[in-house]
Amino acid sequence: MLDDAEVKKVLVVTAHPDDVDFAAAGTVAAWTRRGVEVVYCVVTDGDAGGFDRLVDHGGMAALRRAEQENAAKAVGVTDVRSLGYPDGVVEATLGLRRDITRVIRQVRPDLVLTQSPDRDYARIAPSHPDHRAVGSAALDAVYPDARNPYAFPELLLEEGLAAWTVREVWLSGGPTADHFVDITDTFEQKVAALRAHESQTGHIEDVAGFLRPWLSANAERAGLPAGRLAEAFQVVDTA
Ligand SMILES: [Zn+2]
């Protein structure tokens, strides 16, 4: 695993606005606190999410993009990129691999955090088909596409984007977490980030109370003392 000092830049690739905040906002806040630059790449605008059917897809997309920007600010992230794919129908196509490869080569991160392509039969909500498709395409973009100058040659020849090797990937929401980040000290920021997604979390009165049980369970699995909270990941060496 990379040492903290080796992680200077992180790219987070997720399917929907709010995915990063449920899965990893406490970890992101801890990174930005110690000076790590974090960039978000959100594949869809989440236009099929939410409860307010009076808002059309275009209106919902604009709203959720703005919510994600506010949520990002709550954890120290100002660079949020949207790929604009339609929500609910994401597939791990060559086109999506190329679009994620482009962002990897632009950002040149040490570490990519994305969603697990593997279904967790014990807890199915994180295994949404869009999440699994994005995780699969992002891993393919990390290896082999982004580091291979012959993959999607137009990225190099037309856009001047040189090959880049991402050294480590963290997967969220998968069945085999093996790395736990204590987020007790950044929990308030995670709550603030989730509150920023008003169209999704506005109906939850007590966001902190809603989050605590599974973050506590993660902490317990990690062997942390009672009262601590943790986010869970599977770490993949991609160097
Ligand atoms: Zn999602």
Coordinates of C-alpha atoms and ligand atoms in Angstrom, one line a residue:
M1 CA 0.0 0.0 0.0
L2 CA 1.2 3.6 -0.7
D3 CA 2.4 5.6 2.3
D4 CA 0.5 8.7 3.1
A5 CA 3.4 10.8 1.8
E6 CA 3.2 9.1 -1.6
V7 CA -0.5 10.2 -2.0
K8 CA -0.5 13.8 -3.3
K9 CA -3.3 13.6 -5.8
V10 CA -6.5 11.5 -5.7
L11 CA -9.2 11.1 -8.4
V12 CA -12.6 9.9 -7.3
V13 CA -14.7 8.3 -10.0
T14 CA -18.4 7.6 -9.2
A15 CA -21.6 7.0 -11.0
H16 CA -23.9 9.5 -9.3
P17 CA -23.8 12.8 -7.3
D18 CA -23.8 11.8 -3.6
D19 CA -22.0 8.4 -4.1
V20 CA -18.7 9.8 -2.9
D21 CA -20.3 11.3 0.1
F22 CA -22.0 8.2 1.3
A23 CA -18.9 6.0 0.6
A24 CA -15.9 8.2 1.3
A25 CA -16.5 11.9 2.3
G26 CA -14.8 11.4 5.7
T27 CA -11.8 9.9 4.0
V28 CA -11.7 12.7 1.4
A29 CA -11.9 15.3 4.2
A30 CA -9.0 13.7 5.9
W31 CA -7.0 13.8 2.7
T32 CA -7.7 17.5 1.9
R33 CA -6.9 18.4 5.6
R34 CA -3.4 17.1 5.1
G35 CA -3.0 18.9 1.7
V36 CA -3.9 16.1 -0.7
E37 CA -5.5 17.5 -3.9
V38 CA -8.8 15.6 -4.6
V39 CA -10.7 15.8 -7.9
Y40 CA -14.2 14.4 -8.4
C41 CA -15.3 12.8 -11.7
V42 CA -19.1 12.0 -11.7
V43 CA -20.3 10.0 -14.6
T44 CA -24.0 10.9 -14.5
D45 CA -25.8 13.9 -13.3
G46 CA -28.1 11.8 -11.2
D47 CA -31.1 12.9 -13.2
A48 CA -33.2 9.8 -12.3
G49 CA -32.7 10.2 -8.6
G50 CA -34.7 12.0 -6.0
F51 CA -38.4 12.2 -5.1
D52 CA -39.7 15.4 -6.6
R53 CA -41.3 14.2 -9.8
L54 CA -42.3 17.8 -10.5
V55 CA -38.7 18.5 -11.5
D56 CA -37.9 17.2 -15.0
H57 CA -34.6 15.4 -15.9
G58 CA -32.9 18.5 -17.1
G59 CA -33.9 20.4 -14.0
M60 CA -32.8 17.5 -11.7
A61 CA -29.4 17.2 -13.5
A62 CA -28.6 20.9 -12.9
L63 CA -29.8 20.7 -9.3
R64 CA -27.8 17.7 -8.5
R65 CA -24.6 19.1 -10.2
A66 CA -25.0 22.1 -8.0
E67 CA -25.6 20.0 -4.9
Q68 CA -22.4 17.9 -5.6
E69 CA -20.4 21.1 -5.9
N70 CA -21.6 22.3 -2.5
A71 CA -21.0 18.8 -1.0
A72 CA -17.5 18.8 -2.4
K73 CA -16.7 22.2 -0.8
A74 CA -17.8 20.8 2.6
V75 CA -14.8 18.4 2.4
G76 CA -12.3 20.7 0.7
V77 CA -12.8 19.7 -2.9
T78 CA -13.3 22.4 -5.6
D79 CA -12.7 20.5 -8.8
V80 CA -15.8 18.5 -9.8
R81 CA -16.1 17.2 -13.3
S82 CA -19.2 15.7 -14.8
L83 CA -19.2 13.3 -17.8
G84 CA -23.0 13.9 -18.4
Y85 CA -24.0 10.3 -19.0
P86 CA -27.7 9.6 -18.4
D87 CA -28.5 8.2 -15.0
G88 CA -29.7 4.6 -14.5
V89 CA -28.5 3.1 -17.8
V90 CA -24.7 3.2 -17.4
E91 CA -22.7 0.4 -19.1
A92 CA -19.0 -0.3 -19.0
T93 CA -18.5 0.6 -22.7
L94 CA -15.3 1.5 -24.5
G95 CA -16.6 5.0 -24.7
L96 CA -16.9 5.3 -20.9
R97 CA -13.4 3.8 -20.6
R98 CA -12.1 6.4 -23.0
D99 CA -13.8 9.2 -21.1
I100 CA -12.4 8.1 -17.7
T101 CA -9.0 7.5 -19.3
R102 CA -9.1 11.1 -20.5
V103 CA -9.7 12.5 -17.0
I104 CA -7.0 10.2 -15.5
R105 CA -4.5 11.5 -18.0
Q106 CA -5.6 15.1 -17.3
V107 CA -5.5 14.8 -13.5
R108 CA -2.5 12.3 -13.2
P109 CA -3.5 11.0 -9.8
D110 CA -1.4 8.8 -7.5
L111 CA -4.6 7.0 -6.4
V112 CA -8.1 6.5 -7.8
L113 CA -11.0 5.9 -5.6
T114 CA -14.0 4.3 -7.3
Q115 CA -16.9 1.9 -6.8
S116 CA -16.5 -1.9 -6.6
P117 CA -17.5 -3.7 -9.8
D118 CA -18.3 -6.7 -7.6
R119 CA -21.8 -7.3 -6.2
D120 CA -22.1 -7.5 -2.4
Y121 CA -24.8 -10.1 -1.7
A122 CA -24.7 -9.1 2.0
R123 CA -25.7 -5.5 1.4
I124 CA -27.0 -4.8 -2.1
A125 CA -27.6 -1.0 -2.1
P126 CA -24.0 -0.2 -3.0
S127 CA -24.1 -2.7 -5.8
H128 CA -26.4 -0.6 -8.0
P129 CA -25.8 -1.5 -11.7
D130 CA -24.5 2.0 -12.5
H131 CA -21.9 1.7 -9.6
R132 CA -20.7 -1.7 -10.8
A133 CA -20.4 -0.4 -14.4
V134 CA -18.5 2.7 -13.4
G135 CA -16.2 0.7 -11.2
S136 CA -15.5 -1.8 -14.0
A137 CA -14.8 0.9 -16.6
A138 CA -12.6 2.9 -14.1
L139 CA -10.5 -0.1 -13.3
D140 CA -10.1 -0.8 -17.0
A141 CA -9.2 2.8 -17.5
V142 CA -6.5 2.5 -14.8
Y143 CA -5.2 -0.8 -16.2
P144 CA -4.5 -1.0 -19.1
D145 CA -5.9 2.1 -20.9
A146 CA -4.5 5.2 -19.1
R147 CA -0.9 3.8 -19.0
N148 CA -0.9 2.5 -22.5
P149 CA 0.0 5.2 -25.1
Y150 CA -1.6 3.0 -27.8
A151 CA -5.0 2.8 -26.1
F152 CA -7.4 5.5 -27.5
P153 CA -4.6 7.0 -29.6
E154 CA -6.7 10.1 -30.3
L155 CA -6.2 11.1 -26.6
L156 CA -2.5 11.4 -27.2
L157 CA -2.5 12.5 -30.9
E158 CA -5.4 15.0 -30.8
E159 CA -5.5 16.1 -27.2
G160 CA -1.9 15.7 -26.2
L161 CA -2.7 13.6 -23.2
A162 CA 0.3 11.4 -22.3
A163 CA 0.1 7.9 -20.7
W164 CA -0.2 7.9 -16.9
T165 CA 0.1 5.0 -14.4
V166 CA -2.2 5.1 -11.4
R167 CA -0.4 3.2 -8.6
E168 CA -3.3 2.3 -6.4
V169 CA -7.1 2.0 -6.5
W170 CA -9.5 2.0 -3.6
L171 CA -12.9 0.3 -4.2
S172 CA -16.0 1.2 -2.1
G173 CA -19.1 -0.8 -1.6
G174 CA -17.7 -4.2 -2.5
P175 CA -17.9 -7.5 -0.7
T176 CA -14.3 -7.7 0.4
A177 CA -13.2 -4.6 2.3
D178 CA -9.7 -4.9 3.7
H179 CA -8.8 -1.3 4.6
F180 CA -10.6 1.0 7.1
V181 CA -10.2 4.7 7.5
D182 CA -11.0 6.2 11.0
I183 CA -13.2 9.2 10.1
T184 CA -14.4 10.1 13.6
D185 CA -12.6 13.5 13.3
T186 CA -14.1 14.3 9.9
F187 CA -17.6 12.9 10.5
E188 CA -19.2 16.4 10.8
Q189 CA -17.9 17.2 7.4
K190 CA -19.3 14.0 6.0
V191 CA -22.7 14.9 7.5
A192 CA -22.5 18.4 6.0
A193 CA -21.6 17.0 2.6
L194 CA -24.6 14.6 2.7
R195 CA -26.9 17.4 3.8
A196 CA -25.8 19.4 0.7
H197 CA -27.6 16.7 -1.4
E198 CA -30.9 18.1 -0.3
S199 CA -32.9 16.5 -3.1
Q200 CA -31.7 13.1 -1.9
T201 CA -31.3 13.5 1.9
G202 CA -33.8 16.2 2.7
H203 CA -36.3 13.6 3.9
I204 CA -33.8 12.2 6.4
E205 CA -34.2 14.2 9.6
D206 CA -31.1 12.9 11.4
V207 CA -28.4 12.3 8.8
A208 CA -25.8 11.6 11.5
G209 CA -28.0 9.1 13.2
F210 CA -28.7 7.4 9.9
L211 CA -25.0 7.0 9.1
R212 CA -23.6 6.0 12.5
P213 CA -24.7 2.3 12.7
W214 CA -22.8 1.2 9.5
L215 CA -19.8 3.5 10.1
S216 CA -19.6 2.0 13.7
A217 CA -19.9 -1.5 12.3
N218 CA -17.0 -0.7 10.0
A219 CA -14.9 0.6 12.9
E220 CA -15.7 -2.5 14.9
R221 CA -14.6 -4.7 11.9
A222 CA -11.3 -2.6 11.9
G223 CA -10.8 -3.3 15.6
L224 CA -11.1 0.4 16.5
P225 CA -12.2 1.4 20.0
A226 CA -15.9 1.7 20.7
G227 CA -17.3 5.1 19.6
R228 CA -15.1 5.4 16.6
L229 CA -16.5 5.6 13.0
A230 CA -14.8 4.3 9.8
E231 CA -15.2 4.0 6.0
A232 CA -14.3 0.7 4.3
F233 CA -12.4 0.0 1.1
Q234 CA -10.7 -2.7 -0.8
V235 CA -7.2 -1.6 -1.8
V236 CA -5.9 -2.8 -5.2
D237 CA -2.2 -2.4 -6.1
T238 CA -2.2 -1.2 -9.7
A239 CA 1.5 0.0 -9.9
Ligands
ZN1 ZN -25.3 6.0 -6.7

